[in-house]
JSON list of C-alpha atoms and ligand atoms in Angstrom, two decimals:
[
{"chain": "A", "resi": 1, "resn": "MET", "atom": "CA", "xyz": [139.91, 100.97, 129.11]},
{"chain": "A", "resi": 2, "resn": "LEU", "atom": "CA", "xyz": [141.63, 98.68, 126.60]},
{"chain": "A", "resi": 3, "resn": "ASP", "atom": "CA", "xyz": [141.28, 98.41, 122.84]},
{"chain": "A", "resi": 4, "resn": "PHE", "atom": "CA", "xyz": [141.80, 95.16, 121.01]},
{"chain": "A", "resi": 5, "resn": "THR", "atom": "CA", "xyz": [143.26, 94.43, 117.61]},
{"chain": "A", "resi": 6, "resn": "SER", "atom": "CA", "xyz": [144.00, 91.25, 115.75]},
{"chain": "A", "resi": 7, "resn": "LEU", "atom": "CA", "xyz": [147.65, 90.20, 115.66]},
{"chain": "A", "resi": 8, "resn": "ARG", "atom": "CA", "xyz": [149.89, 92.36, 113.49]},
{"chain": "A", "resi": 9, "resn": "ARG", "atom": "CA", "xyz": [153.30, 91.04, 112.45]},
{"chain": "A", "resi": 10, "resn": "SER", "atom": "CA", "xyz": [154.94, 94.09, 114.02]},
{"chain": "A", "resi": 11, "resn": "ASP", "atom": "CA", "xyz": [153.48, 93.13, 117.45]},
{"chain": "A", "resi": 12, "resn": "ILE", "atom": "CA", "xyz": [155.25, 89.78, 117.59]},
{"chain": "A", "resi": 13, "resn": "PRO", "atom": "CA", "xyz": [158.60, 90.85, 119.12]},
{"chain": "A", "resi": 14, "resn": "GLU", "atom": "CA", "xyz": [156.80, 92.72, 121.93]},
{"chain": "A", "resi": 15, "resn": "LEU", "atom": "CA", "xyz": [154.44, 89.79, 122.62]},
{"chain": "A", "resi": 16, "resn": "VAL", "atom": "CA", "xyz": [157.43, 87.45, 122.80]},
{"chain": "A", "resi": 17, "resn": "ARG", "atom": "CA", "xyz": [159.27, 89.81, 125.16]},
{"chain": "A", "resi": 18, "resn": "ILE", "atom": "CA", "xyz": [156.23, 90.19, 127.45]},
{"chain": "A", "resi": 19, "resn": "THR", "atom": "CA", "xyz": [155.64, 86.43, 127.58]},
{"chain": "A", "resi": 20, "resn": "ARG", "atom": "CA", "xyz": [159.29, 85.50, 128.11]},
{"chain": "A", "resi": 21, "resn": "GLU", "atom": "CA", "xyz": [159.52, 87.99, 130.99]},
{"chain": "A", "resi": 22, "resn": "ASN", "atom": "CA", "xyz": [156.33, 86.60, 132.58]},
{"chain": "A", "resi": 23, "resn": "MET", "atom": "CA", "xyz": [156.76, 82.89, 131.95]},
{"chain": "A", "resi": 24, "resn": "ALA", "atom": "CA", "xyz": [160.42, 81.84, 131.71]},
{"chain": "A", "resi": 25, "resn": "GLN", "atom": "CA", "xyz": [160.79, 81.36, 135.47]},
{"chain": "A", "resi": 26, "resn": "ILE", "atom": "CA", "xyz": [157.42, 79.66, 135.84]},
{"chain": "A", "resi": 27, "resn": "ILE", "atom": "CA", "xyz": [158.15, 77.19, 133.04]},
{"chain": "A", "resi": 28, "resn": "LEU", "atom": "CA", "xyz": [161.54, 76.46, 134.53]},
{"chain": "A", "resi": 29, "resn": "SER", "atom": "CA", "xyz": [160.06, 75.83, 137.96]},
{"chain": "A", "resi": 30, "resn": "ALA", "atom": "CA", "xyz": [157.16, 73.73, 136.63]},
{"chain": "A", "resi": 31, "resn": "TRP", "atom": "CA", "xyz": [158.98, 71.70, 133.99]},
{"chain": "A", "resi": 32, "resn": "GLY", "atom": "CA", "xyz": [162.69, 72.22, 134.55]},
{"chain": "A", "resi": 33, "resn": "VAL", "atom": "CA", "xyz": [163.10, 73.41, 130.95]},
{"chain": "A", "resi": 34, "resn": "GLU", "atom": "CA", "xyz": [164.42, 76.67, 129.55]},
{"chain": "A", "resi": 35, "resn": "TRP", "atom": "CA", "xyz": [162.10, 79.12, 127.82]},
{"chain": "A", "resi": 36, "resn": "ARG", "atom": "CA", "xyz": [162.02, 78.79, 123.99]},
{"chain": "A", "resi": 37, "resn": "ASP", "atom": "CA", "xyz": [160.68, 81.63, 121.83]},
{"chain": "A", "resi": 38, "resn": "GLU", "atom": "CA", "xyz": [159.93, 79.06, 119.09]},
{"chain": "A", "resi": 39, "resn": "THR", "atom": "CA", "xyz": [157.15, 77.39, 121.08]},
{"chain": "A", "resi": 40, "resn": "LEU", "atom": "CA", "xyz": [155.32, 80.69, 121.45]},
{"chain": "A", "resi": 41, "resn": "LEU", "atom": "CA", "xyz": [155.94, 81.66, 117.81]},
{"chain": "A", "resi": 42, "resn": "GLU", "atom": "CA", "xyz": [154.27, 78.43, 116.71]},
{"chain": "A", "resi": 43, "resn": "THR", "atom": "CA", "xyz": [151.21, 79.33, 118.79]},
{"chain": "A", "resi": 44, "resn": "LEU", "atom": "CA", "xyz": [151.12, 82.88, 117.42]},
{"chain": "A", "resi": 45, "resn": "MET", "atom": "CA", "xyz": [151.29, 81.51, 113.85]},
{"chain": "A", "resi": 46, "resn": "ASP", "atom": "CA", "xyz": [148.52, 78.93, 114.38]},
{"chain": "A", "resi": 47, "resn": "ALA", "atom": "CA", "xyz": [145.70, 79.99, 112.07]},
{"chain": "A", "resi": 48, "resn": "ASN", "atom": "CA", "xyz": [143.15, 77.97, 114.09]},
{"chain": "A", "resi": 49, "resn": "LEU", "atom": "CA", "xyz": [143.59, 80.19, 117.15]},
{"chain": "A", "resi": 50, "resn": "LEU", "atom": "CA", "xyz": [142.11, 83.64, 117.79]},
{"chain": "A", "resi": 51, "resn": "ILE", "atom": "CA", "xyz": [144.67, 86.14, 119.04]},
{"chain": "A", "resi": 52, "resn": "GLU", "atom": "CA", "xyz": [143.62, 89.53, 120.37]},
{"chain": "A", "resi": 53, "resn": "VAL", "atom": "CA", "xyz": [146.26, 92.10, 121.21]},
{"chain": "A", "resi": 54, "resn": "ALA", "atom": "CA", "xyz": [145.37, 94.53, 124.03]},
{"chain": "A", "resi": 55, "resn": "LEU", "atom": "CA", "xyz": [146.28, 98.16, 123.48]},
{"chain": "A", "resi": 56, "resn": "GLU", "atom": "CA", "xyz": [146.35, 101.15, 125.79]},
{"chain": "A", "resi": 57, "resn": "GLY", "atom": "CA", "xyz": [146.37, 103.98, 123.28]},
{"chain": "A", "resi": 58, "resn": "GLN", "atom": "CA", "xyz": [148.91, 102.77, 120.73]},
{"chain": "A", "resi": 59, "resn": "LYS", "atom": "CA", "xyz": [150.91, 100.74, 123.23]},
{"chain": "A", "resi": 60, "resn": "VAL", "atom": "CA", "xyz": [150.75, 96.95, 123.27]},
{"chain": "A", "resi": 61, "resn": "VAL", "atom": "CA", "xyz": [150.17, 95.92, 126.89]},
{"chain": "A", "resi": 62, "resn": "GLY", "atom": "CA", "xyz": [149.15, 92.26, 126.52]},
{"chain": "A", "resi": 63, "resn": "TYR", "atom": "CA", "xyz": [147.23, 89.67, 124.55]},
{"chain": "A", "resi": 64, "resn": "HIS", "atom": "CA", "xyz": [145.16, 86.55, 124.81]},
{"chain": "A", "resi": 65, "resn": "VAL", "atom": "CA", "xyz": [145.04, 83.46, 122.62]},
{"chain": "A", "resi": 66, "resn": "LEU", "atom": "CA", "xyz": [141.72, 81.62, 122.37]},
{"chain": "A", "resi": 67, "resn": "ASP", "atom": "CA", "xyz": [140.69, 78.27, 120.98]},
{"chain": "A", "resi": 68, "resn": "GLN", "atom": "CA", "xyz": [136.99, 77.91, 120.31]},
{"chain": "A", "resi": 69, "resn": "MET", "atom": "CA", "xyz": [135.96, 74.37, 121.20]},
{"chain": "A", "resi": 70, "resn": "GLU", "atom": "CA", "xyz": [132.54, 72.89, 120.58]},
{"chain": "A", "resi": 71, "resn": "ASP", "atom": "CA", "xyz": [131.02, 73.79, 123.96]},
{"chain": "A", "resi": 72, "resn": "TYR", "atom": "CA", "xyz": [133.46, 76.24, 125.50]},
{"chain": "A", "resi": 73, "resn": "ILE", "atom": "CA", "xyz": [136.31, 78.68, 124.90]},
{"chain": "A", "resi": 74, "resn": "PHE", "atom": "CA", "xyz": [139.77, 77.46, 125.87]},
{"chain": "A", "resi": 75, "resn": "ILE", "atom": "CA", "xyz": [142.19, 80.23, 126.86]},
{"chain": "A", "resi": 76, "resn": "VAL", "atom": "CA", "xyz": [145.54, 79.09, 125.47]},
{"chain": "A", "resi": 77, "resn": "SER", "atom": "CA", "xyz": [147.33, 82.09, 126.93]},
{"chain": "A", "resi": 78, "resn": "ILE", "atom": "CA", "xyz": [146.66, 85.41, 128.63]},
{"chain": "A", "resi": 79, "resn": "GLN", "atom": "CA", "xyz": [149.54, 87.79, 129.24]},
{"chain": "A", "resi": 80, "resn": "LEU", "atom": "CA", "xyz": [149.93, 91.35, 130.46]},
{"chain": "A", "resi": 81, "resn": "GLU", "atom": "CA", "xyz": [153.11, 93.34, 130.46]},
{"chain": "A", "resi": 82, "resn": "LYS", "atom": "CA", "xyz": [154.56, 93.34, 134.00]},
{"chain": "A", "resi": 83, "resn": "GLN", "atom": "CA", "xyz": [154.04, 97.07, 134.58]},
{"chain": "A", "resi": 84, "resn": "HIS", "atom": "CA", "xyz": [150.38, 96.73, 133.58]},
{"chain": "A", "resi": 85, "resn": "GLN", "atom": "CA", "xyz": [149.54, 93.86, 135.91]},
{"chain": "A", "resi": 86, "resn": "GLY", "atom": "CA", "xyz": [147.46, 94.30, 139.06]},
{"chain": "A", "resi": 87, "resn": "LYS", "atom": "CA", "xyz": [145.39, 97.18, 137.68]},
{"chain": "A", "resi": 88, "resn": "GLY", "atom": "CA", "xyz": [142.21, 95.42, 136.64]},
{"chain": "A", "resi": 89, "resn": "LEU", "atom": "CA", "xyz": [143.21, 94.82, 133.02]},
{"chain": "A", "resi": 90, "resn": "GLY", "atom": "CA", "xyz": [143.35, 91.03, 133.42]},
{"chain": "A", "resi": 91, "resn": "ARG", "atom": "CA", "xyz": [139.80, 91.00, 134.76]},
{"chain": "A", "resi": 92, "resn": "PHE", "atom": "CA", "xyz": [138.74, 93.21, 131.84]},
{"chain": "A", "resi": 93, "resn": "MET", "atom": "CA", "xyz": [140.25, 90.74, 129.35]},
{"chain": "A", "resi": 94, "resn": "MET", "atom": "CA", "xyz": [138.72, 87.69, 131.05]},
{"chain": "A", "resi": 95, "resn": "GLU", "atom": "CA", "xyz": [135.30, 89.33, 131.11]},
{"chain": "A", "resi": 96, "resn": "ARG", "atom": "CA", "xyz": [135.61, 90.06, 127.40]},
{"chain": "A", "resi": 97, "resn": "VAL", "atom": "CA", "xyz": [136.31, 86.37, 126.74]},
{"chain": "A", "resi": 98, "resn": "GLU", "atom": "CA", "xyz": [133.45, 85.24, 128.99]},
{"chain": "A", "resi": 99, "resn": "GLU", "atom": "CA", "xyz": [130.97, 87.66, 127.40]},
{"chain": "A", "resi": 100, "resn": "SER", "atom": "CA", "xyz": [131.94, 86.38, 123.98]},
{"chain": "A", "resi": 101, "resn": "ALA", "atom": "CA", "xyz": [131.40, 82.77, 125.13]},
{"chain": "A", "resi": 102, "resn": "ILE", "atom": "CA", "xyz": [127.99, 83.66, 126.58]},
{"chain": "A", "resi": 103, "resn": "ARG", "atom": "CA", "xyz": [126.99, 85.48, 123.37]},
{"chain": "A", "resi": 104, "resn": "SER", "atom": "CA", "xyz": [127.92, 82.36, 121.39]},
{"chain": "A", "resi": 105, "resn": "GLY", "atom": "CA", "xyz": [125.74, 80.19, 123.65]},
{"chain": "A", "resi": 106, "resn": "LEU", "atom": "CA", "xyz": [128.71, 78.22, 125.01]},
{"chain": "A", "resi": 107, "resn": "GLU", "atom": "CA", "xyz": [128.78, 76.46, 128.38]},
{"chain": "A", "resi": 108, "resn": "GLY", "atom": "CA", "xyz": [131.87, 78.06, 129.87]},
{"chain": "A", "resi": 109, "resn": "VAL", "atom": "CA", "xyz": [135.53, 78.96, 129.69]},
{"chain": "A", "resi": 110, "resn": "GLU", "atom": "CA", "xyz": [138.47, 76.66, 130.39]},
{"chain": "A", "resi": 111, "resn": "LEU", "atom": "CA", "xyz": [142.21, 77.15, 130.72]},
{"chain": "A", "resi": 112, "resn": "CYS", "atom": "CA", "xyz": [145.43, 75.50, 131.82]},
{"chain": "A", "resi": 113, "resn": "VAL", "atom": "CA", "xyz": [147.84, 76.93, 134.35]},
{"chain": "A", "resi": 114, "resn": "GLN", "atom": "CA", "xyz": [151.15, 75.64, 135.71]},
{"chain": "A", "resi": 115, "resn": "SER", "atom": "CA", "xyz": [150.86, 74.51, 139.32]},
{"chain": "A", "resi": 116, "resn": "THR", "atom": "CA", "xyz": [153.82, 76.79, 140.18]},
{"chain": "A", "resi": 117, "resn": "ASN", "atom": "CA", "xyz": [151.99, 79.90, 138.89]},
{"chain": "A", "resi": 118, "resn": "GLU", "atom": "CA", "xyz": [150.38, 80.76, 142.21]},
{"chain": "A", "resi": 119, "resn": "GLN", "atom": "CA", "xyz": [149.63, 84.34, 141.24]},
{"chain": "A", "resi": 120, "resn": "ALA", "atom": "CA", "xyz": [147.58, 83.30, 138.20]},
{"chain": "A", "resi": 121, "resn": "ILE", "atom": "CA", "xyz": [145.84, 80.46, 140.09]},
{"chain": "A", "resi": 122, "resn": "GLY", "atom": "CA", "xyz": [144.73, 82.98, 142.73]},
{"chain": "A", "resi": 123, "resn": "PHE", "atom": "CA", "xyz": [143.54, 85.35, 140.01]},
{"chain": "A", "resi": 124, "resn": "TYR", "atom": "CA", "xyz": [141.49, 82.65, 138.27]},
{"chain": "A", "resi": 125, "resn": "ARG", "atom": "CA", "xyz": [140.01, 81.38, 141.54]},
{"chain": "A", "resi": 126, "resn": "HIS", "atom": "CA", "xyz": [139.04, 84.95, 142.43]},
{"chain": "A", "resi": 127, "resn": "LEU", "atom": "CA", "xyz": [137.20, 85.22, 139.10]},
{"chain": "A", "resi": 128, "resn": "GLY", "atom": "CA", "xyz": [135.23, 82.01, 139.77]},
{"chain": "A", "resi": 129, "resn": "TYR", "atom": "CA", "xyz": [137.39, 79.37, 138.03]},
{"chain": "A", "resi": 130, "resn": "ARG", "atom": "CA", "xyz": [137.57, 76.00, 139.75]},
{"chain": "A", "resi": 131, "resn": "LEU", "atom": "CA", "xyz": [139.97, 73.10, 139.41]},
{"chain": "A", "resi": 132, "resn": "ALA", "atom": "CA", "xyz": [138.65, 70.64, 136.82]},
{"chain": "A", "resi": 133, "resn": "SER", "atom": "CA", "xyz": [141.63, 68.28, 136.56]},
{"chain": "A", "resi": 134, "resn": "ARG", "atom": "CA", "xyz": [145.32, 67.99, 137.20]},
{"chain": "A", "resi": 135, "resn": "ARG", "atom": "CA", "xyz": [147.94, 66.36, 135.00]},
{"chain": "A", "resi": 136, "resn": "ARG", "atom": "CA", "xyz": [151.41, 66.50, 136.50]},
{"chain": "A", "resi": 137, "resn": "ASN", "atom": "CA", "xyz": [152.21, 70.24, 136.82]},
{"chain": "A", "resi": 138, "resn": "ASN", "atom": "CA", "xyz": [149.32, 71.40, 134.65]},
{"chain": "A", "resi": 139, "resn": "LEU", "atom": "CA", "xyz": [146.04, 72.37, 136.26]},
{"chain": "A", "resi": 140, "resn": "THR", "atom": "CA", "xyz": [142.91, 72.69, 134.16]},
{"chain": "A", "resi": 141, "resn": "MET", "atom": "CA", "xyz": [140.51, 75.26, 135.57]},
{"chain": "A", "resi": 142, "resn": "ARG", "atom": "CA", "xyz": [136.98, 75.90, 134.40]},
{"chain": "A", "resi": 143, "resn": "LYS", "atom": "CA", "xyz": [134.20, 78.41, 134.85]},
{"chain": "A", "resi": 144, "resn": "GLN", "atom": "CA", "xyz": [130.88, 76.96, 133.89]},
{"chain": "A", "resi": 145, "resn": "PHE", "atom": "CA", "xyz": [128.11, 79.48, 133.32]},
{"chain": "A", "resi": 146, "resn": "GLY", "atom": "CA", "xyz": [125.07, 78.88, 135.48]},
{"chain": "A", "resi": 147, "resn": "LEU", "atom": "CA", "xyz": [127.18, 77.32, 138.28]},
{"chain": "A", "resi": 148, "resn": "LYS", "atom": "CA", "xyz": [128.38, 79.18, 141.36]},
{"chain": "B", "resi": 11, "resn": "COA", "atom": "C1", "xyz": [147.44, 86.65, 135.41]},
{"chain": "B", "resi": 11, "resn": "COA", "atom": "C2", "xyz": [147.16, 88.07, 134.87]},
{"chain": "B", "resi": 11, "resn": "COA", "atom": "C3", "xyz": [146.58, 87.98, 133.45]},
{"chain": "B", "resi": 11, "resn": "COA", "atom": "C4", "xyz": [146.13, 88.75, 135.79]},
{"chain": "B", "resi": 11, "resn": "COA", "atom": "O1", "xyz": [145.86, 90.05, 135.34]},
{"chain": "B", "resi": 11, "resn": "COA", "atom": "P1", "xyz": [146.00, 91.32, 136.31]},
{"chain": "B", "resi": 11, "resn": "COA", "atom": "O2", "xyz": [145.69, 92.53, 135.50]},
{"chain": "B", "resi": 11, "resn": "COA", "atom": "O3", "xyz": [147.31, 91.26, 137.00]},
{"chain": "B", "resi": 11, "resn": "COA", "atom": "O4", "xyz": [144.83, 91.06, 137.37]},
{"chain": "B", "resi": 11, "resn": "COA", "atom": "P2", "xyz": [143.71, 92.12, 137.82]},
{"chain": "B", "resi": 11, "resn": "COA", "atom": "O5", "xyz": [144.38, 93.33, 138.34]},
{"chain": "B", "resi": 11, "resn": "COA", "atom": "O6", "xyz": [142.74, 92.32, 136.69]},
{"chain": "B", "resi": 11, "resn": "COA", "atom": "O7", "xyz": [142.98, 91.34, 138.99]},
{"chain": "B", "resi": 11, "resn": "COA", "atom": "C5", "xyz": [141.58, 91.07, 138.94]},
{"chain": "B", "resi": 11, "resn": "COA", "atom": "C6", "xyz": [141.10, 90.66, 140.30]},
{"chain": "B", "resi": 11, "resn": "COA", "atom": "O8", "xyz": [141.79, 89.45, 140.70]},
{"chain": "B", "resi": 11, "resn": "COA", "atom": "C7", "xyz": [142.35, 89.65, 142.00]},
{"chain": "B", "resi": 11, "resn": "COA", "atom": "N1", "xyz": [143.60, 88.90, 142.04]},
{"chain": "B", "resi": 11, "resn": "COA", "atom": "C8", "xyz": [144.66, 89.03, 141.24]},
{"chain": "B", "resi": 11, "resn": "COA", "atom": "N2", "xyz": [145.62, 88.15, 141.58]},
{"chain": "B", "resi": 11, "resn": "COA", "atom": "C9", "xyz": [145.13, 87.46, 142.64]},
{"chain": "B", "resi": 11, "resn": "COA", "atom": "C10", "xyz": [145.64, 86.41, 143.47]},
{"chain": "B", "resi": 11, "resn": "COA", "atom": "N3", "xyz": [146.86, 85.87, 143.24]},
{"chain": "B", "resi": 11, "resn": "COA", "atom": "N4", "xyz": [144.88, 85.92, 144.45]},
{"chain": "B", "resi": 11, "resn": "COA", "atom": "C11", "xyz": [143.63, 86.42, 144.68]},
{"chain": "B", "resi": 11, "resn": "COA", "atom": "N5", "xyz": [143.08, 87.44, 143.93]},
{"chain": "B", "resi": 11, "resn": "COA", "atom": "C12", "xyz": [143.83, 87.93, 142.93]},
{"chain": "B", "resi": 11, "resn": "COA", "atom": "C13", "xyz": [142.59, 91.14, 142.09]},
{"chain": "B", "resi": 11, "resn": "COA", "atom": "O9", "xyz": [142.68, 91.55, 143.42]},
{"chain": "B", "resi": 11, "resn": "COA", "atom": "C14", "xyz": [141.38, 91.69, 141.38]},
{"chain": "B", "resi": 11, "resn": "COA", "atom": "O10", "xyz": [140.29, 91.67, 142.26]},
{"chain": "B", "resi": 11, "resn": "COA", "atom": "P3", "xyz": [139.01, 92.65, 142.09]},
{"chain": "B", "resi": 11, "resn": "COA", "atom": "O11", "xyz": [138.79, 92.86, 140.60]},
{"chain": "B", "resi": 11, "resn": "COA", "atom": "O12", "xyz": [137.88, 91.92, 142.73]},
{"chain": "B", "resi": 11, "resn": "COA", "atom": "O13", "xyz": [139.39, 93.94, 142.75]},
{"chain": "B", "resi": 11, "resn": "COA", "atom": "C15", "xyz": [148.45, 88.93, 134.86]},
{"chain": "B", "resi": 11, "resn": "COA", "atom": "O14", "xyz": [148.89, 89.16, 136.18]},
{"chain": "B", "resi": 11, "resn": "COA", "atom": "C16", "xyz": [149.59, 88.33, 134.06]},
{"chain": "B", "resi": 11, "resn": "COA", "atom": "O15", "xyz": [149.72, 88.60, 132.87]},
{"chain": "B", "resi": 11, "resn": "COA", "atom": "N6", "xyz": [150.45, 87.53, 134.73]},
{"chain": "B", "resi": 11, "resn": "COA", "atom": "C17", "xyz": [151.64, 86.95, 134.09]},
{"chain": "B", "resi": 11, "resn": "COA", "atom": "C18", "xyz": [151.27, 85.96, 133.00]},
{"chain": "B", "resi": 11, "resn": "COA", "atom": "C19", "xyz": [150.50, 84.79, 133.52]},
{"chain": "B", "resi": 11, "resn": "COA", "atom": "O16", "xyz": [150.82, 84.18, 134.54]},
{"chain": "B", "resi": 11, "resn": "COA", "atom": "N7", "xyz": [149.46, 84.43, 132.77]},
{"chain": "B", "resi": 11, "resn": "COA", "atom": "C20", "xyz": [148.62, 83.30, 133.08]},
{"chain": "B", "resi": 11, "resn": "COA", "atom": "C21", "xyz": [149.24, 82.08, 132.49]},
{"chain": "B", "resi": 11, "resn": "COA", "atom": "S1", "xyz": [148.24, 80.65, 132.78]}
]
């Protein structure tokens, strides 16, 4: 369904475009600040993070950024190009992350989502993620393997 590749320099402009289109309004509504490409570029350049770019054929359709913690995987970001949302690809990517965490013997998967991102919150809830904590407009959600 999707292929994955590690980040190539040539992918960066498209990943920035996809993310800006998805997130600028959400960040503005959650934090009252304008979108800055630089913040994302710093994340994409962080050698401690694992970035997988999702491809349909040769076309970049999305990516996720993962941080492997001691007991769980933290999803720093998951993004799909607007036209490719709502077709099961997000579930496919999340299941890939969860399978990798299970294979590594980890306890679960965790992520942060802005409280104004209702679409993503609904998506995560549907996939079994539950609210773990809330800090201002940031919700931490968690799926712990072995729990319903
Ligand atoms: C969030 C995102 C990754 C989800 O991926 P997607 O491809 O659109 O979602 P899918 O089509 O794979 O949906 C998977 C399942 O979740 C369900 N779902 C999706 N959104 C939902 C919602 N808001 N409420 C309830 N269920 C939802 C779907 O119906 C589907 O159900 P099924 O598999 O049981 O039939 C994608 O929409 C996206 O990139 N959004 C913009 C960026 C973003 O907000 N990222 C998260 C930042 S924290």
